[in-house]
XYZ file of C-alpha atoms in Angstrom:
574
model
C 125.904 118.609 116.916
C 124.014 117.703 113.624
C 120.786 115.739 114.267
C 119.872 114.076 111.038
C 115.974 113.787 110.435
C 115.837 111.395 107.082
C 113.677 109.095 104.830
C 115.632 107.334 102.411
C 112.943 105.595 100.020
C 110.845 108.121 97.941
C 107.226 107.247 97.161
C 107.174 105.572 93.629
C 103.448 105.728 92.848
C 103.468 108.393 90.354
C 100.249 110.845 90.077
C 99.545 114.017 88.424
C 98.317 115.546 91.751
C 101.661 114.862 93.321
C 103.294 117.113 89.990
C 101.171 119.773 90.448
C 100.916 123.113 91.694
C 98.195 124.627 93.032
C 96.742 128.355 92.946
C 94.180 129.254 95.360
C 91.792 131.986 94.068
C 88.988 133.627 96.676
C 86.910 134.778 94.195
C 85.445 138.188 95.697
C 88.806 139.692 96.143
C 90.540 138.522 92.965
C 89.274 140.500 89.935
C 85.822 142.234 89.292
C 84.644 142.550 85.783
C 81.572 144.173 86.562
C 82.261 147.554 88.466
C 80.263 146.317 91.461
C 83.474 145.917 93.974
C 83.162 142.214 94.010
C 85.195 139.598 92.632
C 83.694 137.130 90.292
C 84.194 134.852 87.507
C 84.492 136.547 84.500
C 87.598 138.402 86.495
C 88.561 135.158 86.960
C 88.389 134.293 83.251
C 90.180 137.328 82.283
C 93.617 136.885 84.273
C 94.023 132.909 83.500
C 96.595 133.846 81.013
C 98.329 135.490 83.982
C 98.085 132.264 85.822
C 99.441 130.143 82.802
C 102.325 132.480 82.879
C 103.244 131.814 86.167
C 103.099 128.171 85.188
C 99.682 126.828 87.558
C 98.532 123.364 86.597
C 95.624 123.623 89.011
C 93.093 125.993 90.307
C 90.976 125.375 93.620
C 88.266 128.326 93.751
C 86.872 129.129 97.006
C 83.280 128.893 97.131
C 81.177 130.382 94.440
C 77.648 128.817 95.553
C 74.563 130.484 96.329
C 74.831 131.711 99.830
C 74.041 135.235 102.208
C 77.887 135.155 102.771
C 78.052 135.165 106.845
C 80.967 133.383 106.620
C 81.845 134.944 102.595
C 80.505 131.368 100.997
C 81.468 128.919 103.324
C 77.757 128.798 104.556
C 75.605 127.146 101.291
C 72.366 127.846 100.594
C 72.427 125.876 97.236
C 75.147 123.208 96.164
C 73.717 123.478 92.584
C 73.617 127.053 91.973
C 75.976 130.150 91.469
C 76.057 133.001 93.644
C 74.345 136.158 91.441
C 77.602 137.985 92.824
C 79.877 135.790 91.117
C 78.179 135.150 88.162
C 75.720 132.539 86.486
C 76.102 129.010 85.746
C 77.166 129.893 82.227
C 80.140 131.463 83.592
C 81.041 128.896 85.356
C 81.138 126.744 82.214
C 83.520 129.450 80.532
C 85.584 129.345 83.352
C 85.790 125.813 83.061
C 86.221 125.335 79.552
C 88.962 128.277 79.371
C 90.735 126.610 81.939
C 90.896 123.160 79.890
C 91.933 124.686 77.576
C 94.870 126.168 79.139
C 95.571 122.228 80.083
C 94.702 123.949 83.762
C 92.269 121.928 86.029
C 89.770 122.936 88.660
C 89.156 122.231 92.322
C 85.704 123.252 93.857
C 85.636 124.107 97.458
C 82.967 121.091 98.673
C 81.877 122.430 102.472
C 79.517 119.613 103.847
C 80.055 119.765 107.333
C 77.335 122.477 107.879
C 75.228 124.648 105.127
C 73.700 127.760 106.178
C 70.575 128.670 107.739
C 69.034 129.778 104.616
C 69.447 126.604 103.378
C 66.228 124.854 102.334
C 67.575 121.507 104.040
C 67.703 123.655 107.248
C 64.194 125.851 106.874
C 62.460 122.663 106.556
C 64.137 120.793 109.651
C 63.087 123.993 112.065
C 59.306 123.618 111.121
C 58.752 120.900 113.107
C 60.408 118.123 115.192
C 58.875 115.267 112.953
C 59.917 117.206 109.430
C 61.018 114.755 106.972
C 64.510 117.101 107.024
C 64.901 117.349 110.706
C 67.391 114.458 110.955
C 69.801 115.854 108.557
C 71.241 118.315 111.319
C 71.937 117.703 114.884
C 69.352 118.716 117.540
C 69.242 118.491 121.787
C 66.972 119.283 123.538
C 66.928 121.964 126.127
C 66.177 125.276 127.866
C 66.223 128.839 127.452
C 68.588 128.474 130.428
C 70.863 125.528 129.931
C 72.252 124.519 126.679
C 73.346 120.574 125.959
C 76.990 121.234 126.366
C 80.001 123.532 126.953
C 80.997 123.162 123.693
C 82.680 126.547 121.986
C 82.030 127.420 118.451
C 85.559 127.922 116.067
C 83.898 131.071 115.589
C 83.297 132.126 119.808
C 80.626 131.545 121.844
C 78.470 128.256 122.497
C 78.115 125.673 119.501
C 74.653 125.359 120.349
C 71.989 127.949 119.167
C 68.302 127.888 120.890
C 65.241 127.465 118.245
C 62.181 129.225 119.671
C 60.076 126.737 117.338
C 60.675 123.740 118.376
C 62.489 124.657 121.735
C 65.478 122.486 120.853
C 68.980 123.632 120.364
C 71.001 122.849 117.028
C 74.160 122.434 116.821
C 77.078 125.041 114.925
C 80.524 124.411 115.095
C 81.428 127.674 113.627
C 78.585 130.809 113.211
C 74.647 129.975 114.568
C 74.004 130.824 110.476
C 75.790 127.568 109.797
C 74.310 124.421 111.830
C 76.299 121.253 111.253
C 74.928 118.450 109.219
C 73.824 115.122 111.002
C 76.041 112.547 108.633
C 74.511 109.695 110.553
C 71.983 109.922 108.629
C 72.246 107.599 105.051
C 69.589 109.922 103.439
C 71.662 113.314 103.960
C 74.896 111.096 102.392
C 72.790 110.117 99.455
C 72.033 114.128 98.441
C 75.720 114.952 98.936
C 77.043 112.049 97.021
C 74.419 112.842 94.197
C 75.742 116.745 94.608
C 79.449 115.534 94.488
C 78.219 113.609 91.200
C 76.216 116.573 89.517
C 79.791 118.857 89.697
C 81.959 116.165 88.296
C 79.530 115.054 85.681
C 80.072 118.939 84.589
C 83.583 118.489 84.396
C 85.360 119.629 87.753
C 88.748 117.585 88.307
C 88.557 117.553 92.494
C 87.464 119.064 95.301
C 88.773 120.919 98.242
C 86.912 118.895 101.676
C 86.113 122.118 104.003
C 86.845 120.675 107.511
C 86.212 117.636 106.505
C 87.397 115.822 109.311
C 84.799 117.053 111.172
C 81.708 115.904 110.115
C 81.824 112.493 112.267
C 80.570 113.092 115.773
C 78.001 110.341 116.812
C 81.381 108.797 119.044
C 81.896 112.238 121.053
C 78.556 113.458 121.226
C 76.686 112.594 124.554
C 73.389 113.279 125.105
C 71.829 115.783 127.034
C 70.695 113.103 129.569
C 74.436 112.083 129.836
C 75.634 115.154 130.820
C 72.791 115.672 133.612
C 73.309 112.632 135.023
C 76.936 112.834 134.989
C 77.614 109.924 132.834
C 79.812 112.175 130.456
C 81.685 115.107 131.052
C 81.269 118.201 129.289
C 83.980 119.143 127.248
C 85.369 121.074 123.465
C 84.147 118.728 120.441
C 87.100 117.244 119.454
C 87.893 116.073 115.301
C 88.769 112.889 113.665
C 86.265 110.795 115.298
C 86.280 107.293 114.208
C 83.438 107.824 112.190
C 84.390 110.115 110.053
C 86.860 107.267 107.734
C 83.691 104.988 107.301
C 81.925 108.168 105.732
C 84.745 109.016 103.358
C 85.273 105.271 102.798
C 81.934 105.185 101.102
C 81.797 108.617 99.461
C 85.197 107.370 97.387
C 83.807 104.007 96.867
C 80.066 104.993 95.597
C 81.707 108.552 94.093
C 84.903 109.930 93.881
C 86.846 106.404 92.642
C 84.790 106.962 89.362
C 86.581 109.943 88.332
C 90.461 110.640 87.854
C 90.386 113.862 90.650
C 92.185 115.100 93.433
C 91.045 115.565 96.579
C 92.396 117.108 99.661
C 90.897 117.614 103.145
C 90.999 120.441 105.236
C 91.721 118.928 108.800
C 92.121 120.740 112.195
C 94.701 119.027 114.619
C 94.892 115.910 112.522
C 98.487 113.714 113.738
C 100.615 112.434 110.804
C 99.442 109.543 112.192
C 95.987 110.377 111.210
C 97.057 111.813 108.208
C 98.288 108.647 106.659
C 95.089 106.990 107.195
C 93.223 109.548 105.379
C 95.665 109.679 102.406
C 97.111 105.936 102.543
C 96.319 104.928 98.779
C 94.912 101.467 99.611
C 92.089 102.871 102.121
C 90.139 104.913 99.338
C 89.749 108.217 101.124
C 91.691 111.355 99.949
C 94.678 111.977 98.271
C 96.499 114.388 101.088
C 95.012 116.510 103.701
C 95.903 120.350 105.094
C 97.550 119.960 108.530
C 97.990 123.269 110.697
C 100.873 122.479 113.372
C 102.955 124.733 111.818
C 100.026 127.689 111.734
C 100.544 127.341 115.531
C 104.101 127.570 116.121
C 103.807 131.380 116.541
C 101.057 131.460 119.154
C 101.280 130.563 122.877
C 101.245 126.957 123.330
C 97.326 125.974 124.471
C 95.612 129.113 123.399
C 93.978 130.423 121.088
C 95.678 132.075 117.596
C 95.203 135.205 118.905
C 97.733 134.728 121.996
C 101.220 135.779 120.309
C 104.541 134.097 120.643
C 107.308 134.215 118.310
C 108.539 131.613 115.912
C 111.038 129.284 117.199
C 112.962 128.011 113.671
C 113.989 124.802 115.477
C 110.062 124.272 115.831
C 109.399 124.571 112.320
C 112.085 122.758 111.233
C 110.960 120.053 113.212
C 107.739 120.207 112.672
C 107.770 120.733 109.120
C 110.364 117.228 109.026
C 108.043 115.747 111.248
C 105.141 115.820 107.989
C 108.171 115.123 105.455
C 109.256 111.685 106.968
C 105.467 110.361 108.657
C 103.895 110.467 104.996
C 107.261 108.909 103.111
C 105.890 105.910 101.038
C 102.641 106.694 103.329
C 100.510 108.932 102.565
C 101.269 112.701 100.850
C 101.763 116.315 101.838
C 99.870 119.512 101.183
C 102.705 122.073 100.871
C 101.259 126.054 101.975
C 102.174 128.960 103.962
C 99.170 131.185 102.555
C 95.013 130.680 102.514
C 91.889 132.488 102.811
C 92.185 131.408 106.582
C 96.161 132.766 107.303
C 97.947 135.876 106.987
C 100.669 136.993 104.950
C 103.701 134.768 105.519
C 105.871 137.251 103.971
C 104.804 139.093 107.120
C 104.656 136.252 109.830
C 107.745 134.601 109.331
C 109.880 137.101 106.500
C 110.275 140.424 106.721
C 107.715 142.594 105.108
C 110.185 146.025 105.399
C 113.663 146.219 103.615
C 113.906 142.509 103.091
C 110.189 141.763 101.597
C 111.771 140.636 98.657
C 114.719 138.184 99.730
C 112.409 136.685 102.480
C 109.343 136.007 100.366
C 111.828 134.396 97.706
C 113.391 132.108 100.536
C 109.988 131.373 102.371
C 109.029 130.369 98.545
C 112.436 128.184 98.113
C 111.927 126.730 101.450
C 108.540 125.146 100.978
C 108.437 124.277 97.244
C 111.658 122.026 96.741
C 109.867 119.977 99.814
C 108.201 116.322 98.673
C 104.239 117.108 98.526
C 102.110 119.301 96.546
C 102.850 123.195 96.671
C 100.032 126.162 96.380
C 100.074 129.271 96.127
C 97.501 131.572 97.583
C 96.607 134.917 95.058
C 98.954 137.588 95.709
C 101.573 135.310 97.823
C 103.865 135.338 94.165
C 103.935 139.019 94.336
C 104.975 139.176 97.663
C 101.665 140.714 99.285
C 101.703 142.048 103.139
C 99.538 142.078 105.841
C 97.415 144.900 106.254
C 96.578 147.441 109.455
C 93.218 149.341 108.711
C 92.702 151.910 112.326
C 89.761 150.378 112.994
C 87.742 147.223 113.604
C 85.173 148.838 111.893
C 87.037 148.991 108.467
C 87.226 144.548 109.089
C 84.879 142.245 107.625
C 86.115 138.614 109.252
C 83.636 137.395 111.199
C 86.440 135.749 113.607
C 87.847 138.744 114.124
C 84.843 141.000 114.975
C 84.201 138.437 117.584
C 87.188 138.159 119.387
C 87.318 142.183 119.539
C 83.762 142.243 121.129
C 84.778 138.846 123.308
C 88.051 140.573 124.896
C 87.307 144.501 124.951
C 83.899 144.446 125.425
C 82.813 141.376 127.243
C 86.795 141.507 129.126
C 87.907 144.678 128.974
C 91.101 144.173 127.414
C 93.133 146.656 126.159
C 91.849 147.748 122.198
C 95.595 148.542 121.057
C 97.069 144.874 121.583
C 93.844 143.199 120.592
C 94.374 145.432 117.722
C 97.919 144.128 117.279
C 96.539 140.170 117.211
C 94.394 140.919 114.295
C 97.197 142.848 112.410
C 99.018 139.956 113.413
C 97.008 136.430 112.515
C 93.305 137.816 111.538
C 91.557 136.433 108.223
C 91.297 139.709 106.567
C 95.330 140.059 105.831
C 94.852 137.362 103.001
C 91.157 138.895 101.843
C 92.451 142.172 100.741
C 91.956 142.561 96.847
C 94.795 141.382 94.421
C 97.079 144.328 93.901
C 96.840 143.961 89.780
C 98.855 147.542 88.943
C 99.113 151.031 90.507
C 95.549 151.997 88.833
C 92.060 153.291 91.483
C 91.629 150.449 93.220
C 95.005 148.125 92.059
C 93.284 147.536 89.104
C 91.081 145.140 90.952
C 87.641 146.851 90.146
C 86.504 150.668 88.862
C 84.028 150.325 91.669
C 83.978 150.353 95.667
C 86.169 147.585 96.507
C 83.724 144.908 99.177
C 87.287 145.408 101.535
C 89.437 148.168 101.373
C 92.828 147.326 99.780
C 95.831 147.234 101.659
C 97.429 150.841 100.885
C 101.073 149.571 99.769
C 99.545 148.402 96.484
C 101.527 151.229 94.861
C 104.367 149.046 95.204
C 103.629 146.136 95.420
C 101.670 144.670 92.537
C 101.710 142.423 89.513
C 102.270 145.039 87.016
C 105.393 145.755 88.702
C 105.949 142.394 89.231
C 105.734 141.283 85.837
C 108.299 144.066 84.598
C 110.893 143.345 87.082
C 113.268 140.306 86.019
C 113.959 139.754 89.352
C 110.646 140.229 91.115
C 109.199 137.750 93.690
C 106.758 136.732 90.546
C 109.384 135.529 88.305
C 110.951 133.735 91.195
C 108.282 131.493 91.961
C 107.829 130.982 88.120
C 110.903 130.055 88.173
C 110.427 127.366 91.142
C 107.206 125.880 89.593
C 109.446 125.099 86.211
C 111.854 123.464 88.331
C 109.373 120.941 89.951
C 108.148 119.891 86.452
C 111.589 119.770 85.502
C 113.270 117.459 88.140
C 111.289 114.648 89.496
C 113.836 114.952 92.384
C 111.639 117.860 93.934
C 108.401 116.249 93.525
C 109.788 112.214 94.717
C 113.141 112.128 95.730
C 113.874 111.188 100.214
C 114.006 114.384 102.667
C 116.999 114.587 104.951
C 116.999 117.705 107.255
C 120.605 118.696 108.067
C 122.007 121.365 110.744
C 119.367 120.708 113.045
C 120.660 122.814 115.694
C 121.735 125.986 113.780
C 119.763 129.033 114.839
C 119.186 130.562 111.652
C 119.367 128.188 109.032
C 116.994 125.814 107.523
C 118.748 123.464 105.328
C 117.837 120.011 103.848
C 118.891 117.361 101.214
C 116.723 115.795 98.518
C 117.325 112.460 96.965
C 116.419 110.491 93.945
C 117.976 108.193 91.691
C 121.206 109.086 92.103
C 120.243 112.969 91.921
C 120.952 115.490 95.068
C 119.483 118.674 96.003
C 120.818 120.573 98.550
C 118.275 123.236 99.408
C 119.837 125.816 102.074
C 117.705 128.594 103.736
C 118.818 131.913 106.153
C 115.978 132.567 108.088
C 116.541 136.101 109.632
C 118.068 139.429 108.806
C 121.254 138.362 109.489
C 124.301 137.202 108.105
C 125.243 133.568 108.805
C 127.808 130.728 108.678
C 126.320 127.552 106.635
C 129.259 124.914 107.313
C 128.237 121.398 105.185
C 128.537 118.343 106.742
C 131.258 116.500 105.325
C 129.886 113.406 103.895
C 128.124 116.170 101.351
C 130.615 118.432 100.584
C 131.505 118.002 96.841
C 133.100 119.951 94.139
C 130.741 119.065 91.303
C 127.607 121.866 92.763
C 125.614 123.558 90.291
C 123.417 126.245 91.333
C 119.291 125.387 90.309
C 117.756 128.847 92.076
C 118.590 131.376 94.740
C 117.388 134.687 95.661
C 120.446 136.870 94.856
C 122.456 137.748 92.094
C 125.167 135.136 91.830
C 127.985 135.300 89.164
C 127.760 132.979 86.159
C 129.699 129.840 86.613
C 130.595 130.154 90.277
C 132.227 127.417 91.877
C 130.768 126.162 95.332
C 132.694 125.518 98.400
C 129.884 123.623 100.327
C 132.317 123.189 103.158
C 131.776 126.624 104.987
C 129.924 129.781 102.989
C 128.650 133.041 104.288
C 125.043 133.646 103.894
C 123.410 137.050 103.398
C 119.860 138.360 105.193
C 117.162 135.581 104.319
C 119.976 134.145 101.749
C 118.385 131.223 99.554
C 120.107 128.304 97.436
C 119.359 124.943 96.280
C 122.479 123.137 94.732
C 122.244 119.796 92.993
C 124.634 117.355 91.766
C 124.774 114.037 90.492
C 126.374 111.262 93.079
C-alpha cells in the first residue's frame, strides 16, 4: 500500500528569506585569530570567503554579547556590548561590512526570555522589593522550605531559585544564573524594542528569537496563594501561552515591520497548528519558527532526551510531511538537522563509520530539496561526528554535567550508559571546534582549544574537504546552487510517496509544470525503490545524487536497486 501525504498549491508570496540558506556559526568554536583557544570574530572574518564558496546567503551568529558564559552567551549581561572574548564593537562592524559585501546577510541571536544574573536589570531588581527594576523579572514569595511551584528548570532542578535579600524566589526556566524576564511589564518591552532598534539601525538583517515562545506566562502562572489553597495545581510550565502572540504582535508592529529582515523563533513543542499562527503573513509576527518533533523521534516517548530509542523512518517521514503540508500556503518551514543544541546527524540518523560519506550526502539531499528554508550548522558540510571524550570531566555543557550528577550521583545509575546518552544526544557533539585542516589543533587556534576537539579531525576536515571533488563539502555546494537554480525546490507542492517502505524516504516536488522526484535509502542496506505508476516516465534527468552515476544514463523509475544510504533527485518536465 502507498499512502499519499500531498499539498498541491505552492505558496506564491515570494521572499528572499524563503531563497535562502542559512549557516549557523557558534562563534567560540569556529575560528580563533588570537591564540587564546577561543573563537571570535576576526576568525569569523577570515573564513567568509570559505562560506561564499560554499554558496551561504545568510549567516545567524550565536551570541556574541557581553556575558560570564554559564550557559556560553545565552545568559546577557549587556544587549549593547561585545563580549572582550569575541572581540570589540569594531569587529563587529568589519564583520558586518565584509559580509555585505559578500552580498551575505546577518542574523543576531536576540535571547529575551531571561538575561543573566550579572545583568544590571537583574542586580538592581534583588536590592530591594520596591526597586524601580524589580518588576522586570518574575518573583513569589516563599520559604527556605517550600518553593512556589514544582516547576523543573530545562536545565534540572526547580525553576525557582531562593534570594536571601529579599526572601523571595525568582523564577529560571533554564540555569538560577539566568532568571526569566517579567514581559508583563510595558516598561521591560520598551528597553527590548529600543535594543531590537539599536542592532538594526547598525545594519543587522534579522534575528534569531531564543525560545521565544516562552516568554508569555501571566495565563499559566498561579500564585503562590493558589497553589496553597488548592485553587491550582502544581504542574511543568508549559509554552505558547496566549500571551505570548500579543507581545510579538506589537514588537513587529512598533519594530521589526520597519525593516526588510528575517526572523525566526526558536519554539519548544509548538503544533503546526501553532506554527502557522506565528508565521501566517497577515498576523505580523515571524517569518517561520524552529519546531523539534523530529529531535524527539529517537528518544522514549514522554521522557526526557536522554532516554534512548531508535529512529523509526516511518516516524520521520511522517512527521517531517506532517510540517511540509500544515504550513502549505500557511505559514513557512525552518529546514535543520544540526545546531548548537543537537548532535551530529551524520551520527544520529547516518552512519558515522564506513558510510559517513554516502549518509551525510543523503541526510543533506533529504532535507534541502524540502519547501522551507535550509541551514547548515558549521562543520555539518564536512560531514563532522559526534564525539566520546572518557570523561565527564573533559565536558563543558551545562545540561549534561547536570544530568550526570542528577542520575549517578543523586540516583545511582550506572556511569557507562549515562555515559552512552551524552555520546549519544549531549550539546557538546556540535561544540567541538571546526576541523579547518590536519594542523595542532585542526587549524582552529595555535592555542589551548576552550573544548577539546573531537580526535578524527585528521580525517575529517575542510582542507580535505575542499580537495576532494567528491567530498560531502562540494555536495552540499552543489545542493545550495540547485535551490537558487530551480524555484521548484524552494515553492513547488510536497507529495510524500512509498509511505510504507521500510527504508526509503521518497517524495515528489511540484511547480509549474516542473517535477522533482527526490528518492532517499535510509540504512546500510541495499533496497528496491519501485515508482508508482502514475510517475513513471521516460524523460528523467538526474539533478544530484551521492554516487558516481554514468553520464547520460537513462532512468527506469519503474523498479531500481538502491545502494547503502543511496541518494537521487530526478526532475522532468510534465
Amino acid at each position: 500500500m502507498t499512502t499519499r501525504i500531498t499539498n498541491t498549491t505552492p505558496i506564491q508570496s515570494k521572499k528572499w528569506w524563503k531563497e535562502s540558506v542559512v549557516y549557523q556559526i557558534y562563534p567560540r568554536s569556529f575560528m580563533d585569530s588570537n591564540k587564546d583557544g577561543i573563537g571570535d570574530l576576526q576568525g569569523i572574518i577570515s573564513k567568509l570567503d570559505y562560506l561564499q564558496t560554499l554558496g551561504i546567503d545568510v549567516v545567524w551568529l550565536s551570541p556574541v554579547y557581553s556575558s560570564p558564559n554559564d550557559d556560553n552567551g545565552y545568559d546577557i549581561s549587556d544587549y549593547r556590548g561585545i563580549s572582550e572574548e569575541y572581540g570589540t564593537m569594531q569587529d563587529w562592524e568589519e564583520l558586518l561590512q565584509a559580509m555585505h559585501e559578500r552580498g551575505m546577510k546577518l542574523v543576531m541571536d536576540l535571547v529575551v526570555n531571561h538575561t543573566s544574573d550579572e545583568h544590571p536589570w537583574f542586580q538592581e531588581a534583588r536590592k530591594s522589593k520596591d526597586n524601580p527594576y524589580r518588576d522586570y523579572y518574575i518573583w513569589r514569595p516563599g520559604t527556605k522550605d517550600q518553593v512556589p511551584s514544582d516547576w523543573i528548570a530545562s536545565f534540572g532542578g526547580s525553576a525557582w531559585e531562593y534570594d536571601e535579600v529579599t526572601e523571595e524566589y525568582f523564577l529560571h526556566m533554564y540555569s538560577p544564573k539566568q532568571p526569566d524576564l517579567n514581559w508583563e511589564n510595558p516598561k521591560l518591552r520598551q528597553e527590548i524594542y529600543d535594543m531590537i532598534r539599536f542592532w538594526l539601525d547598525k545594519g543587522v538583517d534579522g534575528f534569531r528569537l531564543d525560545v521565544i515562545n516562552m516568554i508569555s506566562k501571566k495565563e499559566v502562572l498561579p500564585s503562590y496563594e493558589d497553589y496553597v489553597t488548592g485553587k491550582a495545581e502544581p504542574g511543568e510550565f508549559i509554552p505558547n501561552a496566549p500571551g505570548v502572540h500579543d507581545y510579538l504582535q506589537e514588537m513587529f508592529r512598533e519594530v521589526l515591520s520597519g525593516y526588510d529582515i528575517m526572523t525566526v523563533g526558536e519554539t519548544p513543542k509548538v503544533t503546526p497548528e501553532q506554527a502557522k499562527l506565528y508565521t501566517a503573513e497577515e498576523r505580523g509576527e515571524l517569518n517561520m519558527v524552529f519546531q523539534f518533533e523530529h529531535m524527539g523521534l529517537d528518544k522514549v516517548p514522554g521522557l526526557r532526551k536522554w532516554d534512548l530509542h531508535p529512529l523509526n523512518l516511518k516516524d520521520l517521514k511522517e512527521n517531517l510531511s506532517k510540517w511540509q503540508i500544515e504550513l502549505a500556503e500557511k505559514g513557512w518551514n525552518s529546514l535543520y538537522w544540526n545546531n548548537h543544541d543537537q548532535p551530529r546527524i551524520v551520527s544520529r540518523f547516518g552512519n558515522d563509520g564506513a558510510y559517513r560519506t554516502e549518509s551525510a550526502k543523503m541526510l543533506g539531499t533529504l532535507l534541502h530539496m524540502m519547501q522551507g528554508t535550509p541551514y547548515i550548522y558549521q562543520g555539518e558540510e564536512i560531514g563532522m561526528t559526534n564525539v566520546r571524550f572518557k570523561t565527564i570531566e573533559e565536558y563543558n555543557d551545562i545540561e549534561s554535567k547536570n544530568m550526570y550528577q542528577e542520575r549517578v550521583h543523586e540516583r545511582g545509575m550506572n556511569p557507562s550508559e549515562v555515559m552512552e546518552s551524552i555520546y549519544a544526544k549531549g550539546r557538546d557533539n556540535a561544540r567541538t571546534p571546526m576541523q579547518w585542516s590536519t594542523e595542532e589543533s585542526a587549524g582552529f587556534t595555535q592555542g589551548t582549544p576552550w573544548l577539546p576537539l573531537n580526535p578524527n579531525y585528521h580525517e575529517i576536515n575542510v582542507e580535505q574537504s575542499l580537495a576532494e571533488p567528491d567530498s560531502v563539502f562540494h555536495h552540499y555546494r552543489k545542493l545550495i546552487q540547485l535551490r537558487k537554480d530551480n524555484l521548484v525546490i524552494v515553492y513547488g507542492s510536497y507529495e510524500l510517496i512509498l509511505y510504507d517502505h521500510e527504508s526509503i524516504f521518497a517524495y515528489v516536488r511540484r511547480l509549474d509544470g516542473e517535477t522533482l522526484l527526490v528518492i532517499n535509502n535510509f540504512y546500510d542496506q541495499e533496497t528496491v525503490f519501485e515508482c508508482p505508476a502514475n510517475l513513471t516516465t521516460d524523460r528523467a534527468e538526474l539533478m544530484i545524487s551521492n554516487y558516481p552515476v554514468e553520464q547520460g544514463q537513462k532512468w527506469d523509475l519503474s523498479q531500481m536497486v538502491l545502494r547503502p544510504y543511496e541518494s537521487l533527485v530526478l526532475k522532468w518536465q510534465n
